[in-house]
């Protein structure tokens, strides 16, 4: 196995594996359950851990929820089926602080957050890794579809999953080199269909369970209700302004908008208009034609770099990379560089639309399945192709 967790008897003796403790982050879904089953069958000392992350009363029985009441029960049932110990940890307060509060604050500031990234880099890979070490574990294994491999020069790297449609590397760009030494992802080389087949083979009670949704803490999918409850100012009305200065109408709060949005603007115009920028301080949503969305340069903050070269050297060398600016989009060619004030940036070979501050700019060494994740950062600002609208970027 590329992740060094040997699941074949020829790879390591069962006695050796029996002395290697692996904590498995069990969300109650099919993927992490299969990871636990594979490791238990291989003879590792497996301990299942499930995190209670938020008040699950409203979401306990909602299909597609995660880390809520039903999921905790399901994880417990899987652990019982496998005969492994299972613990439920109350991380609710830290999840609220690190993920939910940041999520609401981002929308109030007019930027579009990615709560899964915040969750992975704080609650799951920072805090849960510390707990795994306290339990005496050598590894923390998860059900993410991403591959981890030893690098020729030492250390480990992250690589896109074999099944591109399932690849979750975009949400894991903030994983540090030190964390990679302890993390393992046994499903990175597998297909989802094979994982479900294994779940049935193991007789797991979650074999047919639907996949969880991205925003696990939003009951019914109404994120606006969550944001407005925590940050009421994000729901204050303001103007919808065309790039040419015309006021076209009123909106019901900046929390309802993101860059590139076309539907739900609440205005009637002869030509299609898109959200180009959001000025939360003025409570303005600025709209314009589609061509105003095209971006050629993106500046980043809070960059996590996993490449071989030091990051500054990679910037100075204008290293060629491939960039994802949305989780659902394919990587596109770009090169590293700096802005006029020296901030890290990527320069896209072609214009990219819908680039929103707060989202992630994730870097790879190639465009397809198996590409190495080089790192990424939070999008701060985008330089648009149309010079006439540069001031609203």
Coordinates of C-alpha atoms in Angstrom, one line a residue:
X1 CA 0.0 0.0 0.0
X2 CA 1.3 3.5 -0.8
X3 CA 0.3 4.8 2.6
X4 CA 2.5 2.2 4.4
X5 CA -0.4 0.6 6.2
X6 CA 0.1 -2.9 5.0
X7 CA -3.1 -4.7 4.4
X8 CA -1.5 -7.8 2.8
X9 CA 0.1 -10.6 4.9
X10 CA 3.2 -10.5 2.7
X11 CA 3.9 -6.9 3.6
X12 CA 4.5 -7.2 7.3
X13 CA 4.0 -9.9 9.9
X14 CA 0.7 -9.9 11.8
X15 CA 2.7 -9.8 15.1
X16 CA 4.3 -6.5 14.0
X17 CA 1.0 -5.0 13.0
X18 CA -0.6 -6.1 16.3
X19 CA 1.8 -3.8 18.2
X20 CA 1.0 -0.8 15.9
X21 CA -1.9 1.2 17.1
X22 CA -4.0 3.1 14.6
X23 CA -6.7 5.6 15.5
X24 CA -9.4 5.7 12.8
X25 CA -11.5 8.9 12.6
X26 CA -14.9 7.3 12.2
X27 CA -17.6 9.7 10.9
X28 CA -20.3 7.1 10.7
X29 CA -20.1 6.9 7.0
X30 CA -19.1 4.1 4.7
X31 CA -15.6 5.3 3.8
X32 CA -14.2 5.6 7.3
X33 CA -16.0 2.4 8.3
X34 CA -14.3 0.5 5.6
X35 CA -10.9 2.0 6.6
X36 CA -11.5 0.6 10.2
X37 CA -12.5 -2.7 8.8
X38 CA -9.5 -3.1 6.5
X39 CA -7.1 -2.2 9.3
X40 CA -8.8 -4.5 11.8
X41 CA -8.7 -7.4 9.3
X42 CA -5.0 -6.8 8.7
X43 CA -4.3 -7.2 12.4
X44 CA -3.6 -3.6 13.5
X45 CA -4.5 -2.4 17.0
X46 CA -7.4 -0.3 15.8
X47 CA -9.2 2.3 18.0
X48 CA -12.2 4.1 16.5
X49 CA -12.8 7.7 17.5
X50 CA -15.9 9.8 16.5
X51 CA -16.1 13.5 17.1
X52 CA -19.3 15.1 18.3
X53 CA -19.0 18.5 16.5
X54 CA -22.2 20.3 16.9
X55 CA -25.7 20.3 18.5
X56 CA -27.2 17.3 16.6
X57 CA -30.8 17.6 17.8
X58 CA -32.1 19.1 14.6
X59 CA -29.8 17.1 12.3
X60 CA -29.9 13.8 14.1
X61 CA -32.0 12.0 11.5
X62 CA -31.3 14.1 8.4
X63 CA -29.9 12.1 5.5
X64 CA -26.5 13.4 4.5
X65 CA -25.6 14.8 7.9
X66 CA -22.2 14.2 9.4
X67 CA -20.9 14.0 13.0
X68 CA -24.4 14.2 14.4
X69 CA -26.5 11.8 16.5
X70 CA -27.3 9.2 13.9
X71 CA -23.7 9.2 12.6
X72 CA -22.3 8.7 16.1
X73 CA -24.7 5.7 16.6
X74 CA -23.7 4.3 13.2
X75 CA -20.0 4.6 14.0
X76 CA -20.6 2.8 17.3
X77 CA -22.5 0.0 15.6
X78 CA -19.6 -0.4 13.0
X79 CA -17.1 -0.6 15.8
X80 CA -19.2 -3.2 17.6
X81 CA -19.5 -5.2 14.4
X82 CA -15.7 -5.1 14.0
X83 CA -14.9 -5.8 17.7
X84 CA -12.8 -2.7 18.2
X85 CA -12.9 -0.1 20.9
X86 CA -14.7 3.1 20.1
X87 CA -14.7 6.5 21.7
X88 CA -16.9 9.6 21.2
X89 CA -15.1 12.9 21.9
X90 CA -17.0 16.1 22.5
X91 CA -15.3 18.7 20.3
X92 CA -18.4 20.8 20.0
X93 CA -17.0 24.0 21.6
X94 CA -13.8 24.0 19.6
X95 CA -15.7 23.2 16.4
X96 CA -17.9 26.2 17.0
X97 CA -15.0 28.4 17.5
X98 CA -12.7 27.2 14.7
X99 CA -15.3 26.4 12.1
X100 CA -18.9 27.7 12.6
X101 CA -17.9 31.1 14.0
X102 CA -15.4 31.6 11.2
X103 CA -17.9 30.5 8.6
X104 CA -20.4 33.1 9.8
X105 CA -17.7 35.8 10.1
X106 CA -16.5 35.2 6.6
X107 CA -19.9 35.7 5.1
X108 CA -20.4 38.8 7.2
X109 CA -17.1 40.2 5.7
X110 CA -18.3 39.5 2.1
X111 CA -16.0 36.5 1.5
X112 CA -16.9 32.9 0.7
X113 CA -15.5 30.4 3.3
X114 CA -14.7 26.7 3.0
X115 CA -15.7 25.2 6.4
X116 CA -14.3 21.7 5.5
X117 CA -10.8 23.2 5.1
X118 CA -11.0 24.9 8.5
X119 CA -12.3 21.7 10.1
X120 CA -9.6 19.5 8.6
X121 CA -6.7 21.8 9.5
X122 CA -7.9 22.5 13.1
X123 CA -10.3 20.1 14.7
X124 CA -9.5 17.0 12.8
X125 CA -5.8 17.1 11.9
X126 CA -4.5 19.4 14.7
X127 CA -6.6 18.4 17.7
X128 CA -7.5 14.8 16.8
X129 CA -3.9 14.1 15.9
X130 CA -2.9 15.2 19.4
X131 CA -5.6 12.9 20.9
X132 CA -4.3 10.0 18.8
X133 CA -0.8 10.6 20.1
X134 CA -2.2 10.6 23.7
X135 CA -3.7 7.3 23.0
X136 CA -0.3 5.9 21.9
X137 CA -1.2 5.6 18.2
X138 CA 1.5 5.6 15.5
X139 CA -1.0 6.7 12.9
X140 CA -4.3 8.5 12.4
X141 CA -6.2 7.0 9.5
X142 CA -9.2 8.6 7.7
X143 CA -11.6 7.8 4.9
X144 CA -10.5 10.7 2.7
X145 CA -10.0 10.0 -1.0
X146 CA -6.4 11.2 -1.3
X147 CA -3.1 9.3 -1.5
X148 CA -0.1 9.7 0.8
X149 CA 3.3 8.4 -0.3
X150 CA 6.9 8.5 0.8
X151 CA 9.0 10.9 -1.2
X152 CA 12.4 10.0 -2.7
X153 CA 14.1 12.8 -0.8
X154 CA 12.5 12.0 2.5
X155 CA 9.2 12.9 4.1
X156 CA 5.8 12.3 2.6
X157 CA 3.6 13.9 -0.1
X158 CA -0.1 14.1 -0.8
X159 CA -1.4 13.1 -4.2
X160 CA -4.8 13.3 -5.9
X161 CA -7.0 10.2 -5.6
X162 CA -7.1 7.5 -8.3
X163 CA -10.8 8.3 -8.9
X164 CA -10.8 11.9 -9.9
X165 CA -14.5 12.4 -9.2
X166 CA -13.9 11.5 -5.5
X167 CA -10.6 13.3 -5.0
X168 CA -10.7 15.4 -1.8
X169 CA -7.2 16.8 -1.9
X170 CA -8.6 20.3 -2.5
X171 CA -9.9 20.3 1.1
X172 CA -6.6 19.0 2.5
X173 CA -4.2 21.5 1.1
X174 CA -3.5 23.0 4.5
X175 CA -2.2 19.6 5.9
X176 CA 1.4 20.2 7.1
X177 CA 4.5 18.1 6.4
X178 CA 4.7 17.2 10.1
X179 CA 1.0 16.0 10.1
X180 CA 1.6 13.9 7.0
X181 CA 4.1 11.8 9.0
X182 CA 1.2 10.7 11.2
X183 CA -1.7 10.6 8.8
X184 CA -2.7 7.7 6.5
X185 CA -5.4 7.6 3.8
X186 CA -6.0 3.9 2.8
X187 CA -8.7 4.7 0.2
X188 CA -6.6 7.0 -2.0
X189 CA -5.9 4.3 -4.6
X190 CA -9.4 2.8 -4.5
X191 CA -12.7 3.4 -6.4
X192 CA -15.9 4.3 -4.5
X193 CA -17.7 1.3 -6.0
X194 CA -15.0 -1.0 -4.6
X195 CA -15.3 0.6 -1.1
X196 CA -19.0 0.0 -1.0
X197 CA -18.5 -3.6 -2.1
X198 CA -16.0 -4.0 0.7
X199 CA -18.5 -2.6 3.2
X200 CA -21.0 -5.2 2.1
X201 CA -18.4 -7.9 2.3
X202 CA -17.5 -6.9 5.8
X203 CA -21.2 -6.9 6.7
X204 CA -21.1 -3.3 7.9
X205 CA -24.5 -1.7 8.8
X206 CA -23.6 1.4 6.8
X207 CA -22.9 -0.3 3.5
X208 CA -25.8 1.5 1.8
X209 CA -25.7 4.7 3.7
X210 CA -25.7 7.9 1.5
X211 CA -22.6 10.1 1.4
X212 CA -22.5 13.0 3.7
X213 CA -22.9 16.6 2.6
X214 CA -20.1 19.2 2.7
X215 CA -21.6 21.6 5.2
X216 CA -22.4 19.1 7.9
X217 CA -23.6 21.6 10.5
X218 CA -26.3 23.3 8.4
X219 CA -29.7 21.7 9.0
X220 CA -31.8 21.5 5.9
X221 CA -29.0 23.2 3.9
X222 CA -30.0 26.7 4.9
X223 CA -26.6 28.2 5.6
X224 CA -28.1 31.8 5.5
X225 CA -30.1 31.1 8.6
X226 CA -27.0 30.0 10.5
X227 CA -25.0 33.0 9.4
X228 CA -27.8 35.5 10.2
X229 CA -28.3 34.0 13.6
X230 CA -24.6 34.4 14.5
X231 CA -23.9 37.6 12.5
X232 CA -27.1 39.6 12.1
X233 CA -25.3 42.4 10.3
X234 CA -24.7 40.0 7.3
X235 CA -28.5 40.1 6.7
X236 CA -28.7 43.9 6.6
X237 CA -30.2 45.3 3.3
X238 CA -28.1 47.2 0.8
X239 CA -27.7 48.3 -2.8
X240 CA -27.1 46.1 -5.9
X241 CA -24.8 48.3 -8.0
X242 CA -23.8 47.8 -11.6
X243 CA -20.1 48.2 -12.4
X244 CA -21.0 51.4 -14.4
X245 CA -22.4 52.9 -11.2
X246 CA -26.1 52.4 -11.6
X247 CA -28.1 51.2 -8.6
X248 CA -30.2 48.4 -9.9
X249 CA -32.1 47.4 -6.8
X250 CA -31.8 46.3 -3.1
X251 CA -30.6 43.0 -1.6
X252 CA -31.5 41.3 1.7
X253 CA -28.0 40.9 3.0
X254 CA -24.5 40.2 1.6
X255 CA -24.6 36.7 3.1
X256 CA -26.9 35.6 0.2
X257 CA -24.2 36.3 -2.5
X258 CA -20.9 35.0 -3.8
X259 CA -18.7 35.9 -6.7
X260 CA -19.9 34.5 -10.0
X261 CA -23.5 34.1 -8.8
X262 CA -26.2 34.7 -11.5
X263 CA -29.4 33.3 -10.1
X264 CA -31.3 34.8 -7.2
X265 CA -30.1 38.4 -7.6
X266 CA -33.7 39.8 -7.4
X267 CA -33.3 42.3 -10.2
X268 CA -34.7 42.4 -13.8
X269 CA -32.3 43.4 -16.6
X270 CA -32.3 42.8 -20.3
X271 CA -28.8 41.2 -20.1
X272 CA -27.6 38.5 -17.7
X273 CA -25.6 39.9 -14.8
X274 CA -23.3 38.2 -12.3
X275 CA -21.9 39.1 -8.9
X276 CA -18.5 40.6 -9.5
X277 CA -17.6 41.7 -6.0
X278 CA -19.0 42.3 -2.6
X279 CA -18.3 45.3 -0.4
X280 CA -19.5 44.3 3.1
X281 CA -18.5 47.5 4.7
X282 CA -20.8 49.5 2.4
X283 CA -23.3 46.6 2.1
X284 CA -23.0 46.7 -1.7
X285 CA -23.2 43.8 -4.1
X286 CA -21.6 44.8 -7.4
X287 CA -22.8 43.1 -10.6
X288 CA -21.7 43.1 -14.2
X289 CA -21.4 41.1 -17.4
X290 CA -19.8 37.6 -17.5
X291 CA -16.6 38.9 -19.1
X292 CA -16.0 40.9 -16.0
X293 CA -15.5 37.7 -14.0
X294 CA -12.4 36.6 -15.9
X295 CA -9.3 36.5 -13.6
X296 CA -5.6 36.2 -14.6
X297 CA -3.8 36.7 -11.3
X298 CA -4.7 35.6 -7.7
X299 CA -3.0 36.7 -4.5
X300 CA -2.9 34.3 -1.6
X301 CA -2.5 34.4 2.2
X302 CA -1.9 31.7 4.8
X303 CA -0.1 29.6 2.3
X304 CA 0.8 26.0 3.2
X305 CA 3.6 24.7 1.0
X306 CA 4.5 21.0 0.5
X307 CA 6.8 21.3 -2.6
X308 CA 10.4 20.2 -2.7
X309 CA 11.8 23.7 -3.2
X310 CA 11.6 26.3 -0.4
X311 CA 8.5 28.4 -1.1
X312 CA 10.3 31.6 -1.7
X313 CA 12.6 29.9 -4.2
X314 CA 9.6 28.4 -6.0
X315 CA 8.0 31.9 -6.2
X316 CA 11.2 33.5 -7.5
X317 CA 11.6 30.7 -10.1
X318 CA 8.1 31.3 -11.3
X319 CA 7.4 27.6 -11.0
X320 CA 4.8 26.2 -13.3
X321 CA 1.9 24.7 -11.5
X322 CA -1.7 23.6 -12.0
X323 CA -4.4 25.5 -9.9
X324 CA -7.8 24.7 -8.6
X325 CA -9.9 27.6 -7.5
X326 CA -13.1 25.6 -6.8
X327 CA -13.4 22.1 -5.6
X328 CA -15.5 21.0 -8.6
X329 CA -13.2 22.5 -11.2
X330 CA -10.3 20.8 -12.9
X331 CA -6.8 22.2 -12.3
X332 CA -5.7 24.8 -14.9
X333 CA -2.1 25.8 -15.9
X334 CA -0.5 28.7 -14.0
X335 CA 2.8 29.9 -12.6
X336 CA 3.9 31.1 -9.2
X337 CA 4.9 34.7 -8.7
X338 CA 4.4 37.7 -6.5
X339 CA 2.2 40.8 -6.5
X340 CA 3.6 44.3 -6.8
X341 CA 3.8 44.4 -3.0
X342 CA 5.5 41.0 -2.7
X343 CA 2.6 38.8 -1.7
X344 CA 2.5 35.2 -3.0
X345 CA 0.4 34.9 -6.2
X346 CA -0.4 32.7 -9.1
X347 CA -0.7 33.9 -12.7
X348 CA -3.2 31.9 -14.7
X349 CA -2.4 31.0 -18.3
X350 CA -6.1 31.5 -19.2
X351 CA -8.8 33.6 -17.6
X352 CA -10.7 31.8 -14.8
X353 CA -14.2 32.8 -13.7
X354 CA -15.9 32.8 -10.3
X355 CA -12.7 33.3 -8.2
X356 CA -14.0 34.3 -4.8
X357 CA -12.0 35.7 -1.9
X358 CA -12.1 33.3 1.0
X359 CA -12.0 30.2 -1.2
X360 CA -8.9 28.1 -1.7
X361 CA -6.3 28.4 -4.4
X362 CA -4.8 24.9 -4.5
X363 CA -1.6 24.0 -6.3
X364 CA -0.6 20.7 -8.1
X365 CA 2.3 19.6 -10.2
X366 CA 0.1 18.1 -12.9
X367 CA -3.6 18.2 -14.0
X368 CA -4.8 14.7 -13.6
X369 CA -5.4 11.8 -11.2
X370 CA -2.4 11.1 -9.0
X371 CA -1.0 14.6 -9.3
X372 CA 1.1 15.7 -6.4
X373 CA -0.5 18.4 -4.1
X374 CA 2.1 21.2 -3.7
X375 CA 0.1 23.3 -1.2
X376 CA -2.3 26.2 -1.4
X377 CA -3.6 29.3 0.3
X378 CA -6.7 31.4 0.9
X379 CA -7.6 33.7 -2.0
X380 CA -7.3 37.3 -1.0
X381 CA -7.7 39.3 -4.2
X382 CA -8.1 38.6 -7.9
X383 CA -6.8 40.7 -10.8
X384 CA -9.4 40.7 -13.5
X385 CA -8.7 40.6 -17.2
X386 CA -11.0 43.5 -18.0
X387 CA -9.0 46.6 -16.9
X388 CA -12.1 48.6 -16.7
X389 CA -13.3 46.7 -13.7
X390 CA -10.0 46.2 -12.0
X391 CA -11.1 48.5 -9.2
X392 CA -13.8 46.1 -8.1
X393 CA -11.5 43.0 -7.8

